[in-house]
Amino acid sequence: MNVKDIQILMVEDSPSDAELAVEAFKQSRVVNTLTIIDNGGDAMEYLQRKGKYCDAQLPDLILLDLNLPVKNGHTVLAEIKQDPLLKRIPVIILTTSESERDVLESYNLQASAYITKPVDFDKFITIVKDIQHFYFVVATTPPNGGRND
Amino acid sequence: MSQSVNKKTAYALAIAGCLFLLTMATTGWAIEQLLAAQHWVSHSHKVISGYKELLRVCLDCETAQRGYMASGDANFLEPLNKSLQSVSKIADQLQSLTADDDVETARMQKIRGEVENKLDFIDTVIKTYSNSPEAAIAIVKTYKGKRLMDKIRALIADSEMWQRQLLKKREAAVASLQILVGFLIVVFTLLEAASLIYTYKLNNAFSEDQRKRTDALEAEIKLRLATEQSLRETSQYLARSNQDLQQFAYVASHDLQEPLRAVQGFTTLLAKTYKGQLSEQADGWIDQTVSGVDRMRTLINGLLQYARVESRGAQMEAIDLNAVIKDALQDLSLLIDETAAEIKVDQSLPTVQGDASQLRLLFVNLINNAIKYRGDKTPKVEISALQITPNWQICVEDNGIGFDMQHQEKIFVIFQRLHSRNQYEGTGIGLALCRRIVERHRGTITAISTVGSGSKFMIKLPINTGAISTRRVEEIVA
């Protein structure tokens, strides 16, 4: 297990889904910091460290919902991938949608993975564990998640 | 039909035309006959007046003779010279008038002869008188002149009588001719009228028939328009309800999932974290909530599957049903092992036009049902195919508990179940889903059963379905 301080940004507008995600990550006992932002606009400000997020840390992994207020998930994804600093951060789409169109568009916009949220909580925990295991144990992510510090 | 009417009309009109010509001919002939009769009447009159003229000439001559003898004046003899001329002239006329009648000709010559005798006698008397008036008187006293005159009168009277008889005969002939002609004209006219009336009625009947047919056609057109309208309405209704279903599918897949996930997730968390720490009753409630949410999820997923038969269907292509059944049995392998089910599959299942994953789902549902409703027996399932042109009939037959045939249709209706959940778990979606899949393949699914000894599900799929449209409903909408 990697012991360094892992930062995960979750962009999720459903409080219950967010809370369940928090619980799932808790049970996997890996993450140090899980930041949750509930709309696309704030998510971009956070990533660009603007306004109230000026001292925010860039995440190692982004979990992005598609159905978001202010700016939808695809827009956020496109903006991330156009930003030279942010584009290397892996973005996983975590959404309720099973629509083929959403899947295609997400990969066209260079999402790292597309995952449909399961209803069953136990399955959700498994997925969270799998994500962490893959990105933080199996795979090598960009150094410092692209952070400058 | 119309040809025979035309023929009949033509015949009737031809007959009417002939009758008209006959009427005309008869009339013409009758007029000719009447004119001829008229001619004969005037002919008789001419003959009679000819004789009377002769008689008058004789009387004139006698008068002249008497005048001369009484006065001795030769001027009285003037008419005598003319008389001879006019006698021969009148006699010639009579000759030609009576040429056609031998009896009359003979009589006319006799009269002519007698008239000439009379005139000779008068001549003799006059000539004698110029020499000896006494001798002349003596000749006159012989009464030869009077006898000759009587003879002429008698002959003329005979002739007159003869002519009158002829006239009478001819008039009678003309009268009967008139009656005959009148009768013929009436008969012909009646026949003509009859054939014209027949023609009229024929054509009237024909146009009546025509009108009836036009009415029938109009009624048919109206009916078809109405049917078309109602079909259009039905298809619009179907399209609408299909859209509603798609809308539902969207809502179910997006908006319903989130609250469902929340209830399921937190209940699971609650159960995991606090089981045993609360009262036994609280644990029971948590279990109920978890199983309720599970059931709800199953229902929503079933409905989604049902809705997506149309919206998420794959392109139709040639599918080998043997492979489909193999995959379906693979999906059910756990259940088949658990129940030791005997599955017998016809080795020569056909290849049909279809959507492989939907067909797989169809047979998974049917075989699953066959095993699920097995009762106490070891389940036996037989899958076979039969060609009933223009369809393939694929049968899934089991030895299970069966169902009452009065529910034959009900089992295919969504959410309709024949058993309580305590007896058999289920959502009431499976067979409805099967029917929807089969209908998308332009087929039918029906079932027969005997309670206690098994059910038989029969799927009919078209044999030759080269060009199945996978977008039927959308096409109707458009």
XYZ file of C-alpha atoms in Angstrom, chain B residues 93-468:
376
model
C -112.868 6.640 -123.458
C -115.182 3.920 -122.201
C -113.238 1.342 -124.144
C -110.072 2.231 -122.298
C -111.864 2.574 -118.938
C -113.400 -0.870 -119.172
C -110.407 -2.589 -120.746
C -109.694 -4.417 -117.454
C -113.195 -5.845 -117.226
C -114.184 -8.327 -119.946
C -117.856 -8.330 -118.972
C -117.991 -4.566 -119.047
C -116.032 -4.379 -122.295
C -118.508 -6.719 -123.936
C -121.415 -4.727 -122.605
C -119.833 -1.462 -123.607
C -119.403 -2.725 -127.181
C -123.030 -3.840 -127.201
C -124.127 -0.395 -125.946
C -121.881 1.275 -128.497
C -123.411 -0.906 -131.178
C -126.928 -0.096 -130.070
C -126.099 3.620 -129.865
C -124.743 3.490 -133.410
C -127.869 1.588 -134.483
C -129.990 4.300 -132.896
C -128.018 7.062 -134.603
C -128.253 5.183 -137.944
C -131.940 4.850 -137.421
C -132.263 8.591 -136.741
C -130.159 9.268 -139.804
C -132.376 6.973 -141.881
C -135.534 8.729 -140.584
C -134.122 12.168 -141.385
C -132.933 11.193 -144.800
C -136.322 9.590 -145.577
C -138.080 12.729 -144.266
C -136.380 15.016 -146.783
C -137.875 12.898 -149.609
C -141.139 11.846 -148.083
C -142.255 13.016 -144.673
C -145.057 10.425 -144.672
C -142.618 7.572 -145.259
C -140.472 8.915 -142.433
C -143.428 9.063 -140.077
C -144.279 5.490 -141.075
C -140.680 4.449 -140.101
C -140.978 6.262 -136.826
C -144.251 4.518 -136.171
C -142.441 1.154 -136.381
C -141.170 2.102 -132.784
C -137.789 0.807 -133.748
C -136.264 3.982 -132.359
C -138.056 3.601 -129.081
C -137.023 -0.064 -128.761
C -133.432 0.813 -129.494
C -133.592 3.549 -126.872
C -135.120 1.168 -124.336
C -132.444 -1.373 -125.080
C -129.703 1.216 -124.531
C -131.324 2.339 -121.290
C -131.595 -1.250 -120.086
C -127.954 -1.991 -120.945
C -126.788 1.175 -119.209
C -128.900 0.320 -116.190
C -127.284 -3.133 -116.131
C -123.874 -1.595 -116.374
C -124.673 0.900 -113.673
C -125.852 -1.879 -111.422
C -122.723 -3.871 -112.220
C -120.518 -0.896 -111.501
C -122.316 -0.225 -108.255
C -121.810 -3.824 -107.231
C -118.133 -3.536 -108.071
C -117.970 -0.331 -106.137
C -119.637 -1.951 -103.172
C -117.204 -4.870 -103.298
C -114.252 -2.546 -103.547
C -115.543 -0.379 -100.708
C -115.993 -3.502 -98.567
C -112.414 -4.565 -99.437
C -111.151 -1.104 -98.552
C -113.099 -1.177 -95.272
C -111.701 -4.562 -94.257
C -108.275 -3.363 -95.404
C -108.682 -0.327 -93.197
C -109.583 -2.525 -90.260
C -106.619 -4.802 -90.920
C -104.229 -1.902 -91.333
C -105.550 -0.251 -88.188
C -105.140 -3.508 -86.316
C -101.622 -4.012 -87.638
C -100.609 -0.470 -86.785
C -101.979 -0.859 -83.248
C -100.223 -4.205 -82.799
C -96.936 -2.915 -84.161
C -97.121 0.232 -82.093
C -97.855 -1.779 -78.970
C -94.966 -4.134 -79.652
C -92.737 -1.180 -80.363
C -93.793 0.489 -77.138
C -93.230 -2.803 -75.297
C -89.709 -3.159 -76.598
C -88.975 0.481 -75.819
C -90.349 0.062 -72.301
C -88.309 -3.111 -71.959
C -85.199 -1.221 -73.039
C -85.989 1.575 -70.618
C -86.572 -0.839 -67.757
C -83.479 -2.784 -68.628
C -81.396 0.359 -68.556
C -83.166 1.592 -65.496
C -82.501 -1.700 -63.746
C -78.949 -1.509 -64.942
C -78.473 2.007 -63.644
C -80.236 0.957 -60.433
C -77.758 -1.843 -60.152
C -74.981 0.594 -60.989
C -76.230 2.994 -58.334
C -76.365 0.212 -55.764
C -72.832 -0.741 -56.574
C -71.694 2.860 -56.367
C -73.405 3.127 -52.980
C -71.696 -0.061 -51.839
C -68.363 1.272 -53.027
C -68.920 4.576 -51.290
C -69.848 2.759 -48.093
C -66.741 0.641 -48.419
C -64.569 3.689 -48.956
C -66.111 5.335 -45.903
C -65.519 2.195 -43.873
C -61.939 1.981 -45.030
C -61.315 5.625 -44.258
C -62.778 5.096 -40.811
C -60.665 1.992 -40.290
C -57.600 3.821 -41.487
C -58.394 6.683 -39.145
C -58.833 4.345 -36.211
C -55.643 2.515 -37.161
C -53.851 5.823 -37.287
C -55.259 6.741 -33.909
C -54.292 3.372 -32.500
C -50.795 3.596 -33.879
C -50.485 7.130 -32.536
C -51.722 5.860 -29.211
C -49.251 2.988 -29.323
C -46.467 5.329 -30.298
C -47.435 7.610 -27.416
C -47.538 4.791 -24.922
C -44.255 3.539 -26.258
C -42.828 7.029 -25.808
C -44.235 7.030 -22.282
C -42.491 3.749 -21.696
C -39.217 5.145 -23.065
C -39.678 8.184 -20.872
C -40.242 5.905 -17.923
C -37.149 3.936 -18.833
C -35.145 7.126 -18.808
C -36.566 8.215 -15.453
C -36.072 4.731 -14.036
C -32.498 4.548 -15.190
C -31.553 7.987 -13.961
C -33.776 9.603 -11.375
C -35.078 6.489 -9.618
C -31.642 4.950 -9.257
C -30.264 7.617 -6.995
C -32.896 7.445 -4.207
C -32.935 3.700 -4.555
C -29.191 3.592 -4.131
C -29.478 5.878 -1.112
C -32.063 3.676 0.638
C -30.229 0.506 -0.258
C -26.811 1.893 0.633
C -27.728 3.370 3.976
C -29.854 0.420 4.996
C -26.946 -1.856 4.208
C -24.650 0.415 6.207
C -27.163 0.459 9.043
C -27.401 -3.301 9.021
C -23.639 -3.752 8.881
C -22.835 -1.188 11.507
C -25.611 -1.662 14.032
C -26.847 -5.227 13.638
C -27.088 -6.804 17.072
C -26.787 -3.448 18.849
C -30.453 -2.557 18.427
C -33.472 -4.574 19.436
C -34.410 -7.768 17.626
C -37.403 -5.938 16.196
C -35.172 -3.166 14.794
C -32.994 -5.813 13.147
C -36.148 -7.368 11.631
C -37.227 -4.010 10.253
C -33.819 -3.429 8.776
C -33.984 -6.853 7.089
C -37.461 -6.007 5.744
C -36.167 -2.709 4.392
C -33.206 -4.373 2.719
C -35.342 -7.045 1.073
C -37.956 -4.445 0.075
C -35.325 -2.327 -1.596
C -33.899 -5.417 -3.293
C -37.289 -6.244 -4.639
C -37.816 -2.718 -5.822
C -34.504 -2.811 -7.607
C -35.448 -6.082 -9.279
C -38.759 -4.577 -10.384
C -37.189 -1.423 -11.755
C -34.546 -3.415 -13.573
C -37.228 -5.706 -15.004
C -39.232 -2.734 -16.194
C -36.128 -1.205 -17.659
C -35.408 -4.398 -19.527
C -39.017 -4.430 -20.741
C -38.824 -0.832 -21.912
C -35.480 -1.323 -23.568
C -36.639 -4.194 -25.803
C -37.628 -1.525 -28.316
C -35.247 1.300 -27.497
C -32.074 -0.701 -27.016
C -32.705 -3.481 -29.518
C -29.772 -4.501 -31.699
C -29.928 -4.753 -35.486
C -31.697 -7.870 -36.714
C -29.383 -10.470 -38.191
C -29.303 -14.188 -38.891
C -29.152 -15.934 -35.530
C -28.603 -19.641 -34.988
C -31.043 -20.663 -32.282
C -28.865 -23.644 -31.323
C -26.211 -21.180 -30.193
C -28.789 -19.031 -28.443
C -30.108 -22.002 -26.458
C -26.575 -23.033 -25.594
C -25.860 -19.562 -24.174
C -29.165 -19.526 -22.305
C -28.421 -22.902 -20.717
C -25.003 -21.563 -19.772
C -26.673 -18.641 -17.982
C -28.897 -21.075 -16.129
C -26.264 -23.705 -15.399
C -26.342 -23.108 -11.640
C -30.122 -23.516 -11.462
C -30.011 -26.568 -13.750
C -27.376 -28.200 -11.571
C -29.228 -27.375 -8.358
C -32.476 -28.853 -9.534
C -30.957 -31.684 -11.593
C -33.184 -30.556 -14.445
C -33.207 -32.667 -17.591
C -33.000 -30.431 -20.626
C -33.579 -31.952 -24.033
C -32.869 -29.762 -27.023
C -33.802 -30.553 -30.606
C -30.474 -30.685 -32.448
C -31.759 -28.960 -35.567
C -33.121 -25.657 -34.355
C -33.449 -23.140 -37.179
C -31.627 -19.924 -37.896
C -33.891 -16.895 -37.690
C -33.629 -13.153 -38.140
C -33.225 -11.692 -34.707
C -31.433 -9.937 -31.928
C -29.147 -12.477 -30.262
C -29.136 -11.014 -26.765
C -32.908 -10.579 -26.738
C -33.487 -14.131 -27.967
C -31.138 -15.329 -25.288
C -33.089 -13.386 -22.690
C -36.302 -14.890 -24.077
C -35.132 -18.482 -23.687
C -33.476 -17.800 -20.329
C -36.845 -16.576 -19.074
C -38.799 -19.484 -20.546
C -36.415 -22.207 -19.371
C -36.081 -20.506 -16.000
C -39.879 -20.531 -15.665
C -40.057 -24.161 -16.737
C -37.671 -25.104 -13.949
C -39.047 -22.651 -11.402
C -42.605 -23.966 -11.607
C -41.518 -27.607 -11.409
C -43.558 -28.630 -8.379
C -42.271 -31.779 -6.657
C -40.998 -33.498 -9.754
C -37.560 -33.451 -11.288
C -37.918 -30.797 -13.968
C -37.843 -31.937 -17.595
C -37.663 -29.323 -20.304
C -37.868 -30.050 -23.988
C -37.038 -27.502 -26.666
C -38.041 -28.317 -30.213
C -38.737 -26.635 -33.529
C -41.313 -27.285 -36.187
C -41.727 -25.655 -39.553
C -45.264 -24.405 -40.075
C -44.873 -22.225 -43.159
C -44.546 -19.237 -43.122
C -43.307 -19.614 -39.561
C -40.984 -21.555 -37.380
C -42.691 -22.802 -34.273
C -40.311 -23.218 -31.390
C -41.716 -25.025 -28.360
C -40.529 -24.995 -24.782
C -42.357 -27.769 -22.986
C -42.096 -28.732 -19.328
C -43.534 -31.246 -16.881
C -44.215 -28.642 -14.200
C -47.276 -27.533 -12.272
C -48.915 -25.936 -15.334
C -51.653 -23.342 -15.156
C -55.381 -23.090 -15.615
C -56.127 -22.412 -19.286
C -58.405 -19.527 -18.287
C -55.202 -17.634 -17.458
C -53.751 -18.378 -20.892
C -53.569 -14.674 -21.773
C -53.166 -13.220 -18.318
C -49.736 -14.787 -17.833
C -48.310 -12.549 -20.569
C -49.591 -9.323 -18.997
C -47.020 -7.291 -17.118
C -47.206 -7.554 -13.298
C -49.858 -10.281 -13.543
C -48.962 -13.224 -11.375
C -50.786 -16.494 -10.702
C -48.985 -17.249 -7.429
C -48.292 -15.379 -4.235
C -44.727 -14.373 -3.494
C -44.662 -16.868 -0.644
C -45.204 -19.669 -3.145
C -43.006 -18.428 -5.989
C -40.747 -15.383 -6.086
C -41.249 -13.221 -9.095
C -41.937 -9.791 -10.479
C -44.586 -10.566 -13.090
C -42.365 -9.140 -15.783
C -40.701 -12.243 -17.248
C -43.390 -13.476 -19.641
C -44.442 -9.930 -20.562
C -40.823 -9.335 -21.499
C -40.874 -12.579 -23.528
C -43.938 -11.458 -25.448
C -42.403 -8.032 -26.110
C -39.240 -9.613 -27.432
C -41.165 -12.041 -29.668
C -43.331 -9.215 -30.967
C -40.282 -7.162 -31.827
C -39.266 -10.184 -33.908
C -42.658 -10.045 -35.629
C -43.697 -13.291 -34.021
C -46.254 -14.529 -31.532
C -46.024 -16.411 -28.274
C -48.815 -18.499 -26.823
C -49.065 -21.157 -24.152
C -51.171 -24.190 -23.413
C -51.184 -26.192 -20.240
C -52.775 -28.884 -18.174
C -52.722 -28.208 -14.455
C -50.385 -30.674 -12.786
C -48.796 -32.102 -15.898
C -46.955 -29.266 -17.568
C -47.007 -26.298 -19.889
C -46.047 -25.745 -23.476
C -44.933 -22.358 -24.742
C -45.043 -21.901 -28.491
C -43.141 -19.164 -30.249
C -43.839 -18.466 -33.879
C -41.148 -16.595 -35.769
C -41.310 -15.769 -39.474
C -39.135 -18.011 -41.636
C -38.293 -15.496 -44.275
C -37.700 -12.177 -42.590
C -34.963 -10.727 -44.673
C -36.092 -7.174 -44.146
C -37.312 -6.776 -40.612
